[in-house]
CSV table of C-alpha atoms and ligand atoms in Angstrom, one decimal:
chain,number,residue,atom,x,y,z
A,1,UNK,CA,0.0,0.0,0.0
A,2,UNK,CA,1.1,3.6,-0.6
A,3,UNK,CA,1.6,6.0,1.7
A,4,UNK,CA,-1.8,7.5,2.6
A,5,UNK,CA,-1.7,10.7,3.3
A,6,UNK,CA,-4.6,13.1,4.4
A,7,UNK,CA,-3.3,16.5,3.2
A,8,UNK,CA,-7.2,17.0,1.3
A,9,UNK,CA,-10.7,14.9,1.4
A,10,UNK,CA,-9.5,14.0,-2.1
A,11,UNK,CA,-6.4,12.1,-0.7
A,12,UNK,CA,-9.2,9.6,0.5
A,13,UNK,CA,-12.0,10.1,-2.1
A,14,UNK,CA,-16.0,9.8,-1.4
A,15,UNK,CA,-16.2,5.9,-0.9
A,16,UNK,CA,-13.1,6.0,2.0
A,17,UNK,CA,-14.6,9.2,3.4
A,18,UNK,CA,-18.5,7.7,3.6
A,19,UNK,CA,-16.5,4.2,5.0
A,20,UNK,CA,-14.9,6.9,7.7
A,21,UNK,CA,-18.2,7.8,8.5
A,22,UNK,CA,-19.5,4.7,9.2
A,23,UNK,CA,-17.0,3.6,11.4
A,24,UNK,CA,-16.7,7.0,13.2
A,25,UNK,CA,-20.7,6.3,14.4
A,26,UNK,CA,-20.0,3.0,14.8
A,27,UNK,CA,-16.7,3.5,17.1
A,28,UNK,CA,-18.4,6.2,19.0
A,29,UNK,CA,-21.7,4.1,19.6
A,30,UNK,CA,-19.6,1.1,20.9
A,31,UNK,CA,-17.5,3.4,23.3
A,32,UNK,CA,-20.1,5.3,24.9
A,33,UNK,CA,-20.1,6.1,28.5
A,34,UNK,CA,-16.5,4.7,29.1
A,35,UNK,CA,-13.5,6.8,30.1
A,36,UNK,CA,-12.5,9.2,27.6
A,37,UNK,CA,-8.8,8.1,27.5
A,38,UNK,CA,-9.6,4.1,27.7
A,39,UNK,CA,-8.9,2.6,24.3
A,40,UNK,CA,-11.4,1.2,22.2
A,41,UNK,CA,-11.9,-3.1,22.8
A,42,UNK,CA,-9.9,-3.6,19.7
A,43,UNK,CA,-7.3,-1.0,20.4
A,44,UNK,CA,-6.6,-1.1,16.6
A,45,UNK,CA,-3.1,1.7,16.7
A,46,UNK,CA,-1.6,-0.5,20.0
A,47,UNK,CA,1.6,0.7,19.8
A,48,UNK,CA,1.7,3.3,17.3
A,49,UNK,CA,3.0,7.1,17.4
A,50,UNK,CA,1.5,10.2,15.9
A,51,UNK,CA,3.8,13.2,16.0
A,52,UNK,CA,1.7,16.9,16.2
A,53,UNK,CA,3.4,19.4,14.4
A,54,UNK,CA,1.8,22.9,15.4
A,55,UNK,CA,3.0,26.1,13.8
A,56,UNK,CA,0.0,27.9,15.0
A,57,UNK,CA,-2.5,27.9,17.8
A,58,UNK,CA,-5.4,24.9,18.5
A,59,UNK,CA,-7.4,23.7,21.3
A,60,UNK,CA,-9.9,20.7,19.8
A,61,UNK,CA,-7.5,19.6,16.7
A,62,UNK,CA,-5.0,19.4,19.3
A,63,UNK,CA,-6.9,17.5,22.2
A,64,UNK,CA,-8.7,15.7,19.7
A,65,UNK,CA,-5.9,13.7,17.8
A,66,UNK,CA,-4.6,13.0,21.5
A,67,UNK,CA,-7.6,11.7,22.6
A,68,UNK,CA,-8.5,9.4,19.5
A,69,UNK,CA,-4.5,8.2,19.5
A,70,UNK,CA,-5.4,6.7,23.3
A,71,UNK,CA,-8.7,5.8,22.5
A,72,UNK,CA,-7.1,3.4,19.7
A,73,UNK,CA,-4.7,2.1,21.6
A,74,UNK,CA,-2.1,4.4,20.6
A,75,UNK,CA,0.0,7.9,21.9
A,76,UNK,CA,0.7,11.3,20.3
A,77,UNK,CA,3.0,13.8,21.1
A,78,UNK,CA,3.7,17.6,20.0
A,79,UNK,CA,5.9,19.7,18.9
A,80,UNK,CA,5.5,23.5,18.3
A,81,UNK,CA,7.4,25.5,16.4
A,82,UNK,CA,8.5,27.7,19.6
A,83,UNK,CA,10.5,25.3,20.9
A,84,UNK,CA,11.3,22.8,18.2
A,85,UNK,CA,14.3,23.1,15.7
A,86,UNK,CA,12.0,23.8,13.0
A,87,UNK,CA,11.1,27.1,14.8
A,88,UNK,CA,14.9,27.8,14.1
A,89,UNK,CA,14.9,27.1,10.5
A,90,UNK,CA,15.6,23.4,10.4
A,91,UNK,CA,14.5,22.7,7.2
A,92,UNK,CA,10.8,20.6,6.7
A,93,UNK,CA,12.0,18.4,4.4
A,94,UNK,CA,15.0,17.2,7.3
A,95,UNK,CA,12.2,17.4,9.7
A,96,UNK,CA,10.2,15.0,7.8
A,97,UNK,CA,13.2,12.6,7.5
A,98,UNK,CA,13.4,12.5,11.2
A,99,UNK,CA,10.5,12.0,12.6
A,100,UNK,CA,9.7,9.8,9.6
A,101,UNK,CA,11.7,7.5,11.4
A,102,UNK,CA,10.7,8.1,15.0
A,103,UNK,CA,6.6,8.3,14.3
A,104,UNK,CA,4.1,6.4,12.8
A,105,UNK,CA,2.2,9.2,11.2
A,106,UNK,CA,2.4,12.7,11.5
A,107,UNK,CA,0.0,15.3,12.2
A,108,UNK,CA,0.6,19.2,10.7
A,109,UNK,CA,-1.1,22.5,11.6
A,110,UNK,CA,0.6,25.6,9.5
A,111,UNK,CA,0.9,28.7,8.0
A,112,UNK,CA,1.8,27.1,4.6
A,113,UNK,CA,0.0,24.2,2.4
A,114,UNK,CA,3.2,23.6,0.8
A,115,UNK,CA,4.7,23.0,4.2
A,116,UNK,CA,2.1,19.8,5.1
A,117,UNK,CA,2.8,18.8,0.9
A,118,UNK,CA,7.1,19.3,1.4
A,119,UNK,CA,6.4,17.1,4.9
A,120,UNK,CA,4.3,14.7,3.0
A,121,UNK,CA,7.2,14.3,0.1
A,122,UNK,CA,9.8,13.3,3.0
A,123,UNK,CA,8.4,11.8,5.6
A,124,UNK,CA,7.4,8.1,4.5
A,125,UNK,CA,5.0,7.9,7.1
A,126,UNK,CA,1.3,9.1,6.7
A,127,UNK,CA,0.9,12.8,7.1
A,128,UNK,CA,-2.5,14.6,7.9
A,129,UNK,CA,-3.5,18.2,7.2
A,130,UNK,CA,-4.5,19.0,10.6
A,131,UNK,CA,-5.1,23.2,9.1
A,132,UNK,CA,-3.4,25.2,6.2
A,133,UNK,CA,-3.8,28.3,5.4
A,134,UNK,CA,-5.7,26.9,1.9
A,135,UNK,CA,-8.2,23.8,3.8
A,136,UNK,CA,-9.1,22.2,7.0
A,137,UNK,CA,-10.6,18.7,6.0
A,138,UNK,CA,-10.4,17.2,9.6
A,139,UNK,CA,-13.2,19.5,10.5
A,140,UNK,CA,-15.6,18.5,7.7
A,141,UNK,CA,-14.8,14.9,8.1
A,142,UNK,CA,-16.9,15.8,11.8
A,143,UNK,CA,-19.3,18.6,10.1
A,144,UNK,CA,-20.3,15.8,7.9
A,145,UNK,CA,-20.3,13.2,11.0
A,146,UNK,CA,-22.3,15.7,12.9
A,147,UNK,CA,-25.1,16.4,9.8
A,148,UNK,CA,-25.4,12.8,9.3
A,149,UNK,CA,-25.8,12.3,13.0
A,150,UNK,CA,-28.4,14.6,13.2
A,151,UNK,CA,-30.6,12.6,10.2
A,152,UNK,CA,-29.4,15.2,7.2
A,153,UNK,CA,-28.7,12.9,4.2
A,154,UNK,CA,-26.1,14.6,2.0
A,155,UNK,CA,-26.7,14.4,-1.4
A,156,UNK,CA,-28.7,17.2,-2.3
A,157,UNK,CA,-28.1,18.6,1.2
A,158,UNK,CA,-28.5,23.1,0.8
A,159,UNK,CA,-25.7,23.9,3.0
A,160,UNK,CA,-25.4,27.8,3.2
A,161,UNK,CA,-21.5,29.8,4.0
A,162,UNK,CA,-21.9,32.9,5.5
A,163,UNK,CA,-18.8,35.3,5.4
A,164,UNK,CA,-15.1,34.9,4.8
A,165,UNK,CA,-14.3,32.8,1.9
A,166,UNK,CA,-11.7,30.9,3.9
A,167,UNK,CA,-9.7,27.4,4.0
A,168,UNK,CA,-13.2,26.0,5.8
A,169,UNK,CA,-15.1,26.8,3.5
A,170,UNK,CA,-12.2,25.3,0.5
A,171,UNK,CA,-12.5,21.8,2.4
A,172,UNK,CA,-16.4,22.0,2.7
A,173,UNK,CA,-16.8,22.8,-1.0
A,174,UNK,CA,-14.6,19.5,-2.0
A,175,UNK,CA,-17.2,17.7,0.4
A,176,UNK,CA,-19.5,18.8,-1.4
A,177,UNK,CA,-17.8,17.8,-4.7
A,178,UNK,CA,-16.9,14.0,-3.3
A,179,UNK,CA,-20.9,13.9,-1.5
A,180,UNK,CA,-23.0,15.8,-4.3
A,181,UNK,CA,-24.5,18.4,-1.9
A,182,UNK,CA,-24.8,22.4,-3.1
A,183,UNK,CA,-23.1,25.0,-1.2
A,184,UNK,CA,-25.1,28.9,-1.7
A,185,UNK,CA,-21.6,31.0,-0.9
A,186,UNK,CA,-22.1,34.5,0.8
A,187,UNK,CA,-19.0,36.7,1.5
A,188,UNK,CA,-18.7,40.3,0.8
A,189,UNK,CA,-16.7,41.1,-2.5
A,190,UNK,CA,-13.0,40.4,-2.2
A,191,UNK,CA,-13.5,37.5,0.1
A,192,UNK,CA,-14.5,34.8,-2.4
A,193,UNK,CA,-13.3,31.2,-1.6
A,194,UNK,CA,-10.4,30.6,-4.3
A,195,UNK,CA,-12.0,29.4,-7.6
A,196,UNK,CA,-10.8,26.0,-7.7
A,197,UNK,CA,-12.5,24.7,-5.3
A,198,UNK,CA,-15.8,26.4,-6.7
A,199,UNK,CA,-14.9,24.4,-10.0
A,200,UNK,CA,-14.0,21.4,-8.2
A,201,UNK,CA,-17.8,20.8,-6.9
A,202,UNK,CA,-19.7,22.5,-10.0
A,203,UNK,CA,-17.5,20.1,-12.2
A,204,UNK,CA,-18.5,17.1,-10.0
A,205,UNK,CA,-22.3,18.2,-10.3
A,206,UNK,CA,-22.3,20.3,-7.0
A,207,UNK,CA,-24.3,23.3,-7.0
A,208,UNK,CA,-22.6,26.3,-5.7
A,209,UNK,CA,-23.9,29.6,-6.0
A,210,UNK,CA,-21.9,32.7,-5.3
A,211,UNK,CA,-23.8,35.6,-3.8
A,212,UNK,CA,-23.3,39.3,-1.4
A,213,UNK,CA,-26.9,38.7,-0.6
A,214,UNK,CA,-26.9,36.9,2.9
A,215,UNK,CA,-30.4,36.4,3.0
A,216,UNK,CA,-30.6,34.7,-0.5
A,217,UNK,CA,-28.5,32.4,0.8
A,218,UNK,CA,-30.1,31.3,3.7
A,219,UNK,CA,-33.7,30.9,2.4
A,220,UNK,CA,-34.8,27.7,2.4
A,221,UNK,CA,-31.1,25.9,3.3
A,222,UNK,CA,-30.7,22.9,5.1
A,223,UNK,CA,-27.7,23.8,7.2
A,224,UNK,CA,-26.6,27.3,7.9
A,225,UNK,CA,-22.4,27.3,8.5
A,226,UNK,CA,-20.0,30.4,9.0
A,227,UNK,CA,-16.6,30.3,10.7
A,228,UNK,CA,-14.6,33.6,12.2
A,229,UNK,CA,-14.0,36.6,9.8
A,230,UNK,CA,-9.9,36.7,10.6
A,231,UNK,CA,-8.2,33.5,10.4
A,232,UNK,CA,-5.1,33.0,12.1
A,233,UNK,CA,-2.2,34.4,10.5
A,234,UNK,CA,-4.4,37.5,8.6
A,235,UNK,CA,-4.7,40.9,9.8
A,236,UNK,CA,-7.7,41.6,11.8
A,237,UNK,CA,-8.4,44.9,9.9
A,238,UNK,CA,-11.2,47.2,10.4
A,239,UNK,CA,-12.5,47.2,6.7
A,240,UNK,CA,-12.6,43.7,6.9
A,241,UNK,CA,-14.8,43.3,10.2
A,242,UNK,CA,-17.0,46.3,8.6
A,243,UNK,CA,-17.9,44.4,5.2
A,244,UNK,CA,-18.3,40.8,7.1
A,245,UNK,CA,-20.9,43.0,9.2
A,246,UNK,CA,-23.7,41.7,6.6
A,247,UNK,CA,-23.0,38.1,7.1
A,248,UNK,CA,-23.7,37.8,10.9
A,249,UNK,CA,-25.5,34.7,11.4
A,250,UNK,CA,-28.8,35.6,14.0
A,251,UNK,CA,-32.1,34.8,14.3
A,252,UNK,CA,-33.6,36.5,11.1
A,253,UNK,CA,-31.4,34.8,8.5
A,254,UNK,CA,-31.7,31.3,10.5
A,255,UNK,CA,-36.0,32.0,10.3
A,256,UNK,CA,-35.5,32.3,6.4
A,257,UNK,CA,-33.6,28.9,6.3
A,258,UNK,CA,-35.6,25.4,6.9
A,259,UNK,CA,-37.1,25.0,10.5
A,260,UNK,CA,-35.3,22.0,11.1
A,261,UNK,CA,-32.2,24.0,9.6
A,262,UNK,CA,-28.7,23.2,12.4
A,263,UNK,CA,-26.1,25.5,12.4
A,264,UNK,CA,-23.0,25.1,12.1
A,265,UNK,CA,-19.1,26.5,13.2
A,266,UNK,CA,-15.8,24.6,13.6
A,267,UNK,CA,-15.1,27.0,16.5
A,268,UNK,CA,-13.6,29.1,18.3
A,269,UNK,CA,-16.1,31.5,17.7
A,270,UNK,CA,-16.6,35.3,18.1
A,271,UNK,CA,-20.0,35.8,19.6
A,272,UNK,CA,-21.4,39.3,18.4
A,273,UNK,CA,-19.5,39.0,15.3
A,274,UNK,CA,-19.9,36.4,12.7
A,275,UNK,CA,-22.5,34.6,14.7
A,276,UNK,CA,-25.1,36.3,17.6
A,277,UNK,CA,-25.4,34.6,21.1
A,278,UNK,CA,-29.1,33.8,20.2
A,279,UNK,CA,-28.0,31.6,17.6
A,280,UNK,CA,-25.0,30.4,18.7
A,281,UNK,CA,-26.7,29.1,22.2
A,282,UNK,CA,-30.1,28.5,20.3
A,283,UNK,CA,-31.5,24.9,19.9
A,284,UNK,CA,-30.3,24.7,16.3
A,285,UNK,CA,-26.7,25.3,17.2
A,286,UNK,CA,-25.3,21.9,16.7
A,287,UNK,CA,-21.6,23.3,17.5
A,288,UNK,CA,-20.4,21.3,20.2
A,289,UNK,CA,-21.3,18.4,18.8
A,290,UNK,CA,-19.6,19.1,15.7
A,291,UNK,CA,-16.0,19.9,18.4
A,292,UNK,CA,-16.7,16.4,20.1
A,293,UNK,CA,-17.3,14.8,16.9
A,294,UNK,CA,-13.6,15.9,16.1
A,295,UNK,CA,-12.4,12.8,18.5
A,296,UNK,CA,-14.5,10.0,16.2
A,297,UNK,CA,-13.9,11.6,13.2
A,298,UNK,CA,-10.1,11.8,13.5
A,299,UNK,CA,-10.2,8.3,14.8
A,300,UNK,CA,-11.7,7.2,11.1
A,301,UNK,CA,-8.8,9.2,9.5
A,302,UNK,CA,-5.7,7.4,11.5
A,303,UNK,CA,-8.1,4.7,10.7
A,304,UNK,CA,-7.8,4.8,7.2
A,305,UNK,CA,-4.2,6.7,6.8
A,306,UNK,CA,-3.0,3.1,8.7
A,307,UNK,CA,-4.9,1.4,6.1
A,308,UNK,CA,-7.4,0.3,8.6
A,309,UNK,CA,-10.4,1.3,6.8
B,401,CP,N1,-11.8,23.9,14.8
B,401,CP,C1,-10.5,23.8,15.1
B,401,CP,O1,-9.7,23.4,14.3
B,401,CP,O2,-10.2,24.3,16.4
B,401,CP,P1,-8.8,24.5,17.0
B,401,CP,O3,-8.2,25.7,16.3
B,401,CP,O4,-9.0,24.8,18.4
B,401,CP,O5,-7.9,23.3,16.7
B,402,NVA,N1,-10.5,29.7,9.5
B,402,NVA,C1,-10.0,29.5,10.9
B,402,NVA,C2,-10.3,28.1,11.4
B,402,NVA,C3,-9.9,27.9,12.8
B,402,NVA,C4,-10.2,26.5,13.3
B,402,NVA,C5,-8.5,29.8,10.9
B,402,NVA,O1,-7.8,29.3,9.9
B,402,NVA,O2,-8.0,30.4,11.8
């Protein structure tokens, strides 16, 4: 078998991502109620290492991959750029030879896509997009786990984005590419998600519509999804918090989407800007969920990166 990497939902493909799925509700199901940190029955990773690589900030990426390394029977272990040699300029591709030979996979969070892709070329050992500054698929691997959970099949599914065009967003429009669901897109101009991954799902008969009118958007959508207007690493400017203004998610724009609509937001959140309390605390928030979800859903990816699945 090939290396399997997990640098984009493509690296695994629709069948391996609905099999991840699967065995993310079943996993979860069989482990209710026990310890968080006891391992699984089958304790499928016994022995095995993941290394965390994080070149900016996390809480639930983070404690997530720990937690689903001991709950397969496995360990992880960090290392930030602050106090790593790679924070000193030690190149990645040296990095990757290194730890290729001290881990069994290896989880990335940076700045840089070609960073987690250079890693990927070196390494020899699975490595796992754990955030780049271009997509976050770990989190819609447990958005989709959370929808599903929650009875929303997801062909077809009207999923509406409300504000920065951002590397969220990039990973949620390849779901929608490898699932068949439509995506209605509302940033302010300037703030478009990059092209290709617009292409990407209308070429794989996604619908995605690209809009300024919020409201348009939200009518009539299934799930209602935004994520903070300043990601980390981008200037947290004042012309930028004025034009995301618009695309506050509260209770008007959630009335003019389905009743049963959920909303949706990988978190941390700013309440008061991109989302109000009223919706974020509200009975269709569905958003910490989606953060526990994190745990199963990374479990399916070692899963599969190990060739497990
Ligand atoms: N959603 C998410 O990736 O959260 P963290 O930045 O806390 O890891
Ligand atoms: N778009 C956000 C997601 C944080 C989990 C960021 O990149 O900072």
């Amino acid at each position: 078998m090939d290396t399997r990497h997990f640098l984009s939902l493509s690296d695994a493909g629709g069948d391996a991502l609905a099999a991840m799925l699967a065995d993310a509700i079943d996993r979860k199901a069989a482990r209710a109620g026990l310890p968080r940190g006891r391992a699984d029955a089958d304790a499928p990773l016994a022995g095995h290492v993941l290394g965390m690589i994080f070149e900016k900030a996390s809480t639930r990426t983070r404690v997530s991959f720990d937690i689903a390394m001991r709950q397969l029977g496995g360990s992880a272990l960090i290392l930030d750029s602050g106090t790593s040699q790679l924070g000193r300029g030690e190149s990645v591709a040296d990095t990757a030879r290194v730890l290729g030979r001290m881990v069994d996979a290896i989880m990335v969070r940076t700045d840089d896509h070609a960073k987690a892709e250079e890693l990927a070329r070196h390494a020899g050992v699975p490595v796992i997009n754990g955030l780049t500054d271009r997509s976050h698929p770990c989190q819609i691997v447990a958005d989709l786990l959370t929808l599903v959970e929650r009875g929303k099949a997801l062909p077809g599914l009207e999923l509406a984005w409300m504000g920065d065009g951002n590397n969220v967003l990039h990973s949620l429009l390849e779901a929608a590419a490898l699932f068949r669901f439509n995506v209605r897109v509302a940033t302010p101009a300037g703030y478009e998600p990059e092209m290709e991954f617009v292409d990407m799902a209308r070429a794989a008969g996604s619908t995605v519509t690209l809009t300024q009118d919020a409201a348009a958007a939200a009518a009539g959508a299934d799930v209602v999804v935004t994520d903070t207007w300043v990601s980390m690493g981008q200037e947290h400017t004042h012309n930028k918090l004025a034009a995301m203004a618009p695309y506050q998610v509260g209770s008007k724009l959630m009335a003019g989407a389905k009743r049963d609509a959920l909303f949706l937001h990988c978190l941390p959140a700013h309440v008061g800007e991109e989302v109000t309390e009223e919706v974020f605390e509200g009975h269709q928030s569905a958003v910490f969920d989606e953060a526990e979800n994190r745990i199963h859903a990374q479990k399916s990816i070692l899963l599969w990166c190990f060739g497990r699945l």
